[in-house]
Short mmCIF file of C-alpha atoms in Angstrom, two decimals:
data_model
loop_
_atom_site.label_atom_id
_atom_site.label_comp_id
_atom_site.label_asym_id
_atom_site.label_seq_id
_atom_site.Cartn_x
_atom_site.Cartn_y
_atom_site.Cartn_z
CA MET A 831 0.00 0.00 0.00
CA LEU A 832 2.83 2.40 0.80
CA THR A 833 4.44 1.63 -2.55
CA ALA A 834 1.22 2.46 -4.41
CA LEU A 835 0.82 5.70 -2.48
CA LEU A 836 4.42 6.70 -3.15
CA SER A 837 4.08 5.84 -6.83
CA CYS A 838 0.93 7.96 -7.09
CA ALA A 839 2.62 10.90 -5.36
CA ILE A 840 5.68 10.74 -7.61
CA SER A 841 3.59 10.50 -10.76
CA GLY A 842 1.56 13.49 -9.65
CA PHE A 843 4.79 15.37 -9.08
CA LEU A 844 6.02 14.48 -12.58
CA PHE A 845 2.86 15.77 -14.22
CA PHE A 846 3.08 18.93 -12.10
CA ILE A 847 6.63 19.51 -13.35
CA LEU A 848 5.50 19.03 -16.95
CA HIS A 849 2.71 21.53 -16.39
CA VAL A 850 5.06 24.08 -14.84
CA THR A 851 7.57 23.78 -17.69
CA GLY A 852 4.69 24.37 -20.09
CA THR A 853 5.88 21.85 -22.64
CA GLY A 854 3.62 18.92 -21.80
CA SER A 855 6.51 16.57 -22.52
CA PHE A 856 9.70 15.53 -20.84
CA PRO A 857 12.89 17.50 -21.53
CA ARG A 858 15.35 15.74 -23.80
CA PRO A 859 18.00 13.64 -22.03
CA LEU A 860 21.37 15.29 -21.49
CA THR A 861 24.26 14.30 -23.73
CA PRO A 862 27.13 12.56 -21.94
CA ALA A 863 29.17 15.78 -22.14
CA GLU A 864 26.30 17.86 -20.71
CA GLU A 865 25.81 15.35 -17.91
CA LYS A 866 29.52 15.42 -17.02
CA ASP A 867 29.38 19.23 -16.99
CA CYS A 868 26.34 19.20 -14.68
CA LEU A 869 27.99 16.71 -12.34
CA ALA A 870 31.14 18.84 -12.19
CA ARG A 871 29.06 21.95 -11.45
CA LEU A 872 27.13 20.02 -8.79
CA ARG A 873 30.38 19.04 -7.06
CA LEU A 874 31.32 22.73 -7.01
CA GLY A 875 28.04 23.54 -5.26
CA ASP A 876 25.98 24.92 -8.16
CA PRO A 877 22.31 24.44 -7.14
CA SER A 878 21.06 24.90 -10.71
CA ALA A 879 23.08 21.85 -11.78
CA ARG A 880 21.05 19.64 -9.46
CA SER A 881 17.78 20.96 -10.88
CA GLU A 882 19.01 20.45 -14.42
CA LEU A 883 19.99 16.83 -13.71
CA VAL A 884 16.62 16.11 -12.08
CA GLU A 885 14.58 17.72 -14.86
CA HIS A 886 16.44 15.97 -17.66
CA ASN A 887 16.07 12.56 -15.99
CA LEU A 888 12.30 12.75 -15.44
CA ARG A 889 11.68 10.44 -18.42
CA LEU A 890 13.77 7.73 -16.69
CA VAL A 891 11.93 8.26 -13.40
CA ALA A 892 8.55 7.96 -15.14
CA HIS A 893 9.70 4.78 -16.90
CA ILE A 894 10.82 3.22 -13.62
CA ILE A 895 7.55 4.14 -11.91
CA LYS A 896 5.47 2.80 -14.79
CA ASN A 897 7.39 -0.48 -15.10
CA GLY A 898 8.62 -0.76 -11.51
#
């Protein structure tokens, strides 16, 4: 029951993010070079790098929730 509740909450969050971004679809995945750059910026304490990594991996999160 907890798993179903958590899954529902996460999926609601994903659709909220899509609504806020205004695109109605997931952002494209980062290229390996872009991901390395984000990870390097994250290590240096850049808070926008964390957000960028999360947003660009929403498609993976949705896939895991759907098939999990």
